[in-house]
Each structure stands twice: as structure tokens, then as C-alpha cells.
PDB file of C-alpha atoms in Angstrom:
ATOM      1  CA  MET A   1      -6.628 -19.644  -5.343  1.00 46.00           C
ATOM      2  CA  GLU A   2      -3.014 -20.810  -5.209  1.00 46.00           C
ATOM      3  CA  HIS A   3      -2.070 -17.614  -3.359  1.00 50.00           C
ATOM      4  CA  ARG A   4      -4.652 -18.342  -0.580  1.00 51.00           C
ATOM      5  CA  GLN A   5      -3.473 -21.882  -0.207  1.00 52.00           C
ATOM      6  CA  GLY A   6       0.110 -20.695   0.113  1.00 50.00           C
ATOM      7  CA  ARG A   7      -0.941 -18.314   2.784  1.00 52.00           C
ATOM      8  CA  ALA A   8      -2.876 -20.968   4.675  1.00 51.00           C
ATOM      9  CA  LYS A   9       0.293 -23.156   4.658  1.00 52.00           C
ATOM     10  CA  GLU A  10       2.339 -20.232   6.074  1.00 52.00           C
ATOM     11  CA  TYR A  11       0.001 -19.989   9.056  1.00 52.00           C
ATOM     12  CA  SER A  12      -0.108 -23.670   9.729  1.00 52.00           C
ATOM     13  CA  THR A  13       3.709 -24.257   9.633  1.00 50.00           C
ATOM     14  CA  GLY A  14       4.638 -22.306  12.686  1.00 52.00           C
ATOM     15  CA  LYS A  15       3.372 -18.815  12.103  1.00 53.00           C
ATOM     16  CA  GLU A  16       1.102 -19.270  15.145  1.00 56.00           C
ATOM     17  CA  SER A  17       4.012 -17.953  17.235  1.00 60.00           C
ATOM     18  CA  THR A  18       3.444 -14.399  16.004  1.00 66.00           C
ATOM     19  CA  THR A  19       2.751 -11.863  18.770  1.00 82.00           C
ATOM     20  CA  LYS A  20      -0.420  -9.879  18.962  1.00 83.00           C
ATOM     21  CA  ASP A  21       1.452  -6.712  17.869  1.00 86.00           C
ATOM     22  CA  GLU A  22       2.821  -8.471  14.806  1.00 88.00           C
ATOM     23  CA  ALA A  23      -0.641  -9.772  13.997  1.00 86.00           C
ATOM     24  CA  ALA A  24      -2.165  -6.320  14.368  1.00 86.00           C
ATOM     25  CA  GLU A  25       0.488  -4.774  12.129  1.00 88.00           C
ATOM     26  CA  GLN A  26      -0.039  -7.451   9.564  1.00 89.00           C
ATOM     27  CA  TRP A  27      -3.805  -6.846   9.664  1.00 87.00           C
ATOM     28  CA  LYS A  28      -3.356  -3.067   9.368  1.00 88.00           C
ATOM     29  CA  SER A  29      -1.048  -3.291   6.354  1.00 88.00           C
ATOM     30  CA  THR A  30      -3.423  -5.798   4.613  1.00 89.00           C
ATOM     31  CA  PHE A  31      -6.414  -3.599   5.417  1.00 87.00           C
ATOM     32  CA  ARG A  32      -4.530  -0.479   4.025  1.00 86.00           C
ATOM     33  CA  GLN A  33      -3.585  -2.376   0.801  1.00 85.00           C
ATOM     34  CA  ASN A  34      -7.198  -3.574   0.349  1.00 83.00           C
ATOM     35  CA  THR A  35      -8.612  -0.097   0.923  1.00 83.00           C
ATOM     36  CA  THR A  36      -6.163   1.475  -1.532  1.00 82.00           C
ATOM     37  CA  ALA A  37      -6.928  -1.216  -4.108  1.00 81.00           C
ATOM     38  CA  LEU A  38     -10.654  -0.637  -3.695  1.00 78.00           C
ATOM     39  CA  LEU A  39     -10.364   3.073  -3.966  1.00 77.00           C
ATOM     40  CA  LEU A  40      -8.144   2.837  -7.135  1.00 76.00           C
ATOM     41  CA  SER A  41     -10.521   0.340  -8.737  1.00 75.00           C
ATOM     42  CA  ARG A  42     -13.522   2.618  -7.993  1.00 71.00           C
ATOM     43  CA  LEU A  43     -11.693   5.556  -9.467  1.00 68.00           C
ATOM     44  CA  HIS A  44     -10.635   3.516 -12.485  1.00 64.00           C
ATOM     45  CA  TRP A  45     -14.309   2.360 -13.051  1.00 60.00           C
ATOM     46  CA  GLY A  46     -15.317   6.044 -12.599  1.00 57.00           C
ATOM     47  CA  ARG A  47     -13.367   7.074 -15.733  1.00 57.00           C
ATOM     48  CA  LEU A  48     -15.937   5.164 -17.780  1.00 52.00           C
ATOM     49  CA  ASN A  49     -18.759   7.037 -16.075  1.00 54.00           C
ATOM     50  CA  LEU A  50     -17.411  10.429 -15.113  1.00 56.00           C
ATOM     51  CA  TRP A  51     -20.573  11.816 -13.552  1.00 57.00           C
ATOM     52  CA  THR A  52     -20.828   9.180 -10.829  1.00 59.00           C
ATOM     53  CA  SER A  53     -17.071   8.997 -10.238  1.00 63.00           C
ATOM     54  CA  TYR A  54     -16.947  12.757  -9.687  1.00 68.00           C
ATOM     55  CA  GLU A  55     -19.720  12.569  -7.053  1.00 71.00           C
ATOM     56  CA  GLU A  56     -18.109   9.613  -5.431  1.00 72.00           C
ATOM     57  CA  PHE A  57     -14.741  11.303  -5.462  1.00 69.00           C
ATOM     58  CA  GLN A  58     -16.277  14.334  -3.703  1.00 76.00           C
ATOM     59  CA  ALA A  59     -18.047  12.177  -1.170  1.00 77.00           C
ATOM     60  CA  ILE A  60     -14.817  10.297  -0.331  1.00 72.00           C
ATOM     61  CA  PHE A  61     -12.800  13.428   0.284  1.00 73.00           C
ATOM     62  CA  THR A  62     -15.419  15.705   1.979  1.00 73.00           C
ATOM     63  CA  GLU A  63     -16.207  13.228   4.830  1.00 63.00           C
TER      64      GLU A  63
END
């Protein structure tokens, strides 16, 4: 939780002056990080259950 509070402080202490482009870039990079983390966690979980992870892996990369 400390991390989130630190982040909230950042925004309230003058980060409001960021431009729309900067905000969009920040959102994109956060989204990319979250997506990568989710994918890696799903693949890691899949090692325990190879059958499902293989099907999920195929589904992810055949779309």
C-alpha cells in the first residue's frame, strides 16, 4: 500500500501540470508493464498445469 500512497502524493504535489501527451505515454507504459506482468504470471502458473498453459499459450499467439 505504501507504493500507492507515494504515487498519490506525487500527483497531488504539482504533477497536475503534465500534458495530455505525457499522461498518455505514462498510461501506455503502465498498461504495457501490467500486460507483460499478467502474461508472465499466467505462463508461470501454466508450468504447474502444462495442459491448460499450452492451450492458453496457443490462444494468445494465434489471435
